[in-house]
mmCIF file of C-alpha atoms in Angstrom:
data_model
loop_
_atom_site.group_PDB
_atom_site.id
_atom_site.type_symbol
_atom_site.label_atom_id
_atom_site.label_comp_id
_atom_site.label_asym_id
_atom_site.label_seq_id
_atom_site.Cartn_x
_atom_site.Cartn_y
_atom_site.Cartn_z
ATOM 1 C CA MET A 161 -41.227 -24.546 127.850
ATOM 2 C CA ASN A 162 -40.149 -28.727 128.353
ATOM 3 C CA THR A 163 -43.486 -30.099 127.288
ATOM 4 C CA ASN A 164 -43.752 -27.167 124.528
ATOM 5 C CA GLN A 165 -40.503 -27.877 122.481
ATOM 6 C CA ALA A 166 -41.315 -32.339 123.111
ATOM 7 C CA PHE A 167 -44.647 -31.227 121.568
ATOM 8 C CA ARG A 168 -42.603 -29.283 118.522
ATOM 9 C CA GLU A 169 -40.484 -31.422 117.637
ATOM 10 C CA ASP A 170 -42.840 -33.570 117.294
ATOM 11 C CA VAL A 171 -45.062 -31.450 114.836
ATOM 12 C CA LEU A 172 -41.887 -31.464 112.780
ATOM 13 C CA GLU A 173 -40.892 -35.020 112.975
ATOM 14 C CA ALA A 174 -44.467 -35.510 111.661
ATOM 15 C CA VAL A 175 -43.745 -33.678 108.244
ATOM 16 C CA SER A 176 -40.069 -33.656 107.802
ATOM 17 C CA ASP A 177 -40.697 -36.837 105.053
ATOM 18 C CA LEU A 178 -43.726 -34.822 103.152
ATOM 19 C CA SER A 179 -43.401 -33.577 99.286
ATOM 20 C CA TYR A 180 -43.877 -29.442 99.178
ATOM 21 C CA GLU A 181 -46.309 -31.523 96.849
ATOM 22 C CA GLU A 182 -47.770 -33.171 99.838
ATOM 23 C CA LEU A 183 -47.434 -30.001 102.577
ATOM 24 C CA ASN A 184 -49.352 -28.603 100.814
ATOM 25 C CA GLN A 185 -51.930 -31.131 99.349
ATOM 26 C CA LYS A 186 -55.433 -29.767 99.788
ATOM 27 C CA ILE A 187 -58.180 -32.846 101.244
ATOM 28 C CA SER A 188 -61.190 -31.323 100.939
ATOM 29 C CA ASP A 189 -62.454 -27.533 100.674
ATOM 30 C CA ASP A 190 -63.665 -28.028 104.294
ATOM 31 C CA LYS A 191 -60.470 -29.128 105.712
ATOM 32 C CA TRP A 192 -56.287 -26.792 106.118
ATOM 33 C CA THR A 193 -53.515 -28.210 104.199
ATOM 34 C CA ILE A 194 -50.736 -29.584 106.921
ATOM 35 C CA MET A 195 -48.568 -26.292 105.329
ATOM 36 C CA GLN A 196 -51.284 -24.593 106.443
ATOM 37 C CA VAL A 197 -51.605 -26.346 110.503
ATOM 38 C CA LEU A 198 -48.146 -24.907 110.578
ATOM 39 C CA GLU A 199 -48.396 -21.552 109.676
ATOM 40 C CA HIS A 200 -51.756 -21.799 112.378
ATOM 41 C CA LEU A 201 -49.504 -22.454 114.664
ATOM 42 C CA TYR A 202 -46.680 -20.421 113.816
ATOM 43 C CA LEU A 203 -49.372 -17.482 114.117
ATOM 44 C CA MET A 204 -51.162 -18.494 117.258
ATOM 45 C CA GLU A 205 -47.508 -18.577 119.035
ATOM 46 C CA GLU A 206 -47.070 -15.220 117.304
ATOM 47 C CA MET A 207 -50.335 -13.854 119.214
ATOM 48 C CA ILE A 208 -49.982 -15.613 122.659
ATOM 49 C CA VAL A 209 -46.040 -14.024 122.737
ATOM 50 C CA ALA A 210 -47.551 -10.696 121.207
ATOM 51 C CA ARG A 211 -50.302 -10.891 123.967
ATOM 52 C CA VAL A 212 -48.192 -11.976 127.022
ATOM 53 C CA TRP A 213 -45.855 -9.193 126.264
ATOM 54 C CA HIS A 214 -48.354 -6.228 126.145
ATOM 55 C CA GLN A 215 -50.085 -7.878 129.581
ATOM 56 C CA LEU A 216 -46.837 -7.537 130.996
ATOM 57 C CA GLN A 217 -46.318 -4.704 130.143
ATOM 58 C CA ASN A 218 -50.316 -3.331 130.206
ATOM 59 C CA GLY A 219 -52.286 -5.760 131.831
ATOM 60 C CA GLU A 220 -53.285 -5.055 135.728
ATOM 61 C CA ASN A 221 -53.008 -7.804 138.161
ATOM 62 C CA LYS A 222 -55.652 -9.923 137.360
ATOM 63 C CA PRO A 223 -54.092 -14.051 138.373
ATOM 64 C CA ALA A 224 -56.541 -16.519 137.036
ATOM 65 C CA GLU A 225 -57.873 -20.231 138.211
ATOM 66 C CA LYS A 226 -55.579 -23.140 137.093
ATOM 67 C CA LYS A 227 -57.521 -24.214 133.712
ATOM 68 C CA PRO A 228 -57.733 -27.873 132.093
ATOM 69 C CA PHE A 229 -56.454 -26.704 128.665
ATOM 70 C CA HIS A 230 -53.956 -30.108 128.671
ATOM 71 C CA LEU A 231 -57.687 -31.028 127.356
ATOM 72 C CA THR A 232 -57.718 -29.145 124.490
ATOM 73 C CA THR A 233 -55.960 -32.411 123.538
ATOM 74 C CA ASP A 234 -59.301 -33.286 122.300
ATOM 75 C CA ARG A 235 -60.520 -33.059 118.630
ATOM 76 C CA SER A 236 -63.521 -34.533 119.123
ATOM 77 C CA ARG A 237 -65.225 -30.632 119.650
ATOM 78 C CA LYS A 238 -64.417 -29.068 117.119
ATOM 79 C CA VAL A 239 -63.145 -24.942 117.844
ATOM 80 C CA PRO A 240 -63.118 -22.175 115.125
ATOM 81 C CA ALA A 241 -59.634 -20.537 115.017
ATOM 82 C CA PRO A 242 -59.941 -16.318 115.401
ATOM 83 C CA PRO A 243 -59.756 -14.524 112.600
ATOM 84 C CA GLN A 244 -56.659 -13.294 113.166
ATOM 85 C CA VAL A 245 -54.818 -17.098 112.762
ATOM 86 C CA ILE A 246 -56.248 -18.551 109.599
ATOM 87 C CA PRO A 247 -53.681 -19.006 107.343
ATOM 88 C CA SER A 248 -53.022 -18.079 103.762
ATOM 89 C CA GLU A 249 -53.386 -19.867 101.362
ATOM 90 C CA GLU A 250 -50.308 -19.487 99.828
ATOM 91 C CA LYS A 251 -47.532 -22.895 99.207
ATOM 92 C CA ARG A 252 -45.097 -22.081 101.198
ATOM 93 C CA THR A 253 -41.871 -24.816 101.147
ATOM 94 C CA LEU A 254 -41.577 -26.650 104.083
ATOM 95 C CA GLU A 255 -37.588 -24.462 105.270
ATOM 96 C CA GLU A 256 -39.967 -21.364 105.374
ATOM 97 C CA MET A 257 -42.217 -22.649 108.145
ATOM 98 C CA LYS A 258 -39.986 -23.979 109.262
ATOM 99 C CA MET A 259 -37.953 -20.759 109.478
ATOM 100 C CA LYS A 260 -40.431 -18.704 110.609
ATOM 101 C CA LEU A 261 -41.559 -21.824 113.669
ATOM 102 C CA ALA A 262 -37.979 -20.740 115.437
ATOM 103 C CA ALA A 263 -38.630 -17.545 114.681
ATOM 104 C CA SER A 264 -41.734 -17.670 117.040
ATOM 105 C CA ARG A 265 -40.679 -19.950 119.505
ATOM 106 C CA THR A 266 -36.959 -17.766 120.194
ATOM 107 C CA LYS A 267 -39.734 -15.560 120.139
ATOM 108 C CA LEU A 268 -42.067 -17.668 123.363
ATOM 109 C CA GLU A 269 -37.734 -18.602 125.001
ATOM 110 C CA ASP A 270 -37.513 -14.581 125.268
ATOM 111 C CA VAL A 271 -40.449 -14.267 128.085
ATOM 112 C CA THR A 272 -39.775 -17.539 129.571
ATOM 113 C CA LYS A 273 -35.869 -16.030 129.890
ATOM 114 C CA ARG A 274 -37.012 -12.970 131.009
ATOM 115 C CA VAL A 275 -39.944 -13.070 133.102
ATOM 116 C CA GLU A 276 -40.118 -15.653 136.681
ATOM 117 C CA THR A 277 -43.034 -17.621 136.455
ATOM 118 C CA GLU A 278 -44.615 -15.715 139.742
ATOM 119 C CA GLU A 279 -44.593 -12.553 137.243
ATOM 120 C CA LEU A 280 -47.143 -13.843 134.357
ATOM 121 C CA GLN A 281 -48.724 -16.146 137.058
ATOM 122 C CA LYS A 282 -50.061 -12.631 138.172
ATOM 123 C CA LYS A 283 -51.960 -10.977 134.925
ATOM 124 C CA SER A 284 -53.924 -12.742 132.642
ATOM 125 C CA PHE A 285 -56.375 -12.923 129.407
ATOM 126 C CA PRO A 286 -59.423 -14.406 128.345
ATOM 127 C CA HIS A 287 -59.362 -17.867 126.182
ATOM 128 C CA PRO A 288 -62.823 -18.427 123.874
ATOM 129 C CA ILE A 289 -63.333 -21.240 125.340
ATOM 130 C CA PHE A 290 -60.904 -21.889 128.687
ATOM 131 C CA GLY A 291 -61.906 -18.115 129.705
ATOM 132 C CA ASP A 292 -59.597 -16.189 132.228
ATOM 133 C CA MET A 293 -55.803 -18.688 131.458
ATOM 134 C CA ASP A 294 -52.768 -16.424 134.014
ATOM 135 C CA LEU A 295 -49.421 -16.111 131.199
ATOM 136 C CA ALA A 296 -47.927 -19.099 132.563
ATOM 137 C CA GLN A 297 -51.322 -20.825 131.884
ATOM 138 C CA TRP A 298 -51.064 -19.495 128.283
ATOM 139 C CA ILE A 299 -47.505 -20.233 127.224
ATOM 140 C CA GLU A 300 -47.786 -23.891 128.701
ATOM 141 C CA PHE A 301 -50.445 -23.790 126.696
ATOM 142 C CA ILE A 302 -48.979 -23.514 123.175
ATOM 143 C CA GLY A 303 -47.550 -27.570 123.400
ATOM 144 C CA TYR A 304 -50.850 -29.008 124.245
ATOM 145 C CA HIS A 305 -52.718 -27.110 121.013
ATOM 146 C CA GLU A 306 -49.851 -28.186 119.008
ATOM 147 C CA LYS A 307 -50.476 -31.285 120.180
ATOM 148 C CA ARG A 308 -54.099 -31.040 119.290
ATOM 149 C CA HIS A 309 -52.701 -30.509 115.286
ATOM 150 C CA LEU A 310 -50.074 -32.562 115.473
ATOM 151 C CA LEU A 311 -53.157 -35.526 115.584
ATOM 152 C CA GLN A 312 -55.194 -33.018 113.037
ATOM 153 C CA ILE A 313 -51.495 -33.702 110.547
ATOM 154 C CA GLU A 314 -51.816 -37.161 111.391
ATOM 155 C CA GLU A 315 -55.402 -36.775 110.307
ATOM 156 C CA LEU A 316 -54.519 -35.700 107.237
ATOM 157 C CA LYS A 317 -51.651 -37.528 106.381
ATOM 158 C CA ALA A 318 -53.670 -41.338 106.918
ATOM 159 C CA GLU A 319 -56.564 -39.482 104.563
ATOM 160 C CA MET A 320 -53.822 -38.466 101.246
ATOM 161 C CA ASN A 321 -52.940 -42.531 101.706
#
């Protein structure tokens, strides 16, 4: 969770000095706004936490090999977002999105406080690129996913200037 928290802090720091207009600025039709990137991070964390809880309660024991999910930060390979984590076109304030991100993070922290790593390693579900990842890997993946999108945010900021 320390890595996840460090990446989250980096994301929030990267957007802290941006105006409402900048956060919601559409660079081009084929790119998300920075606010949409933040909403995607929120939706992704919510989805992963829900899947983790579901597997803990209903999944069969199915350990998975350690996967190289740290490669997620490589932005040279584009991966389409699953439909359930595609952000809306709605403009939002940074405070609103910070509240949503804090709420999803609280849910993630609840899992890590209530469930031992060994339990998380007994069950898994598939990642579209890496295949089956155990629940502990999924929790760690969240931070690397956010780091990937931090790089995207930096690219968008550079294009604004």
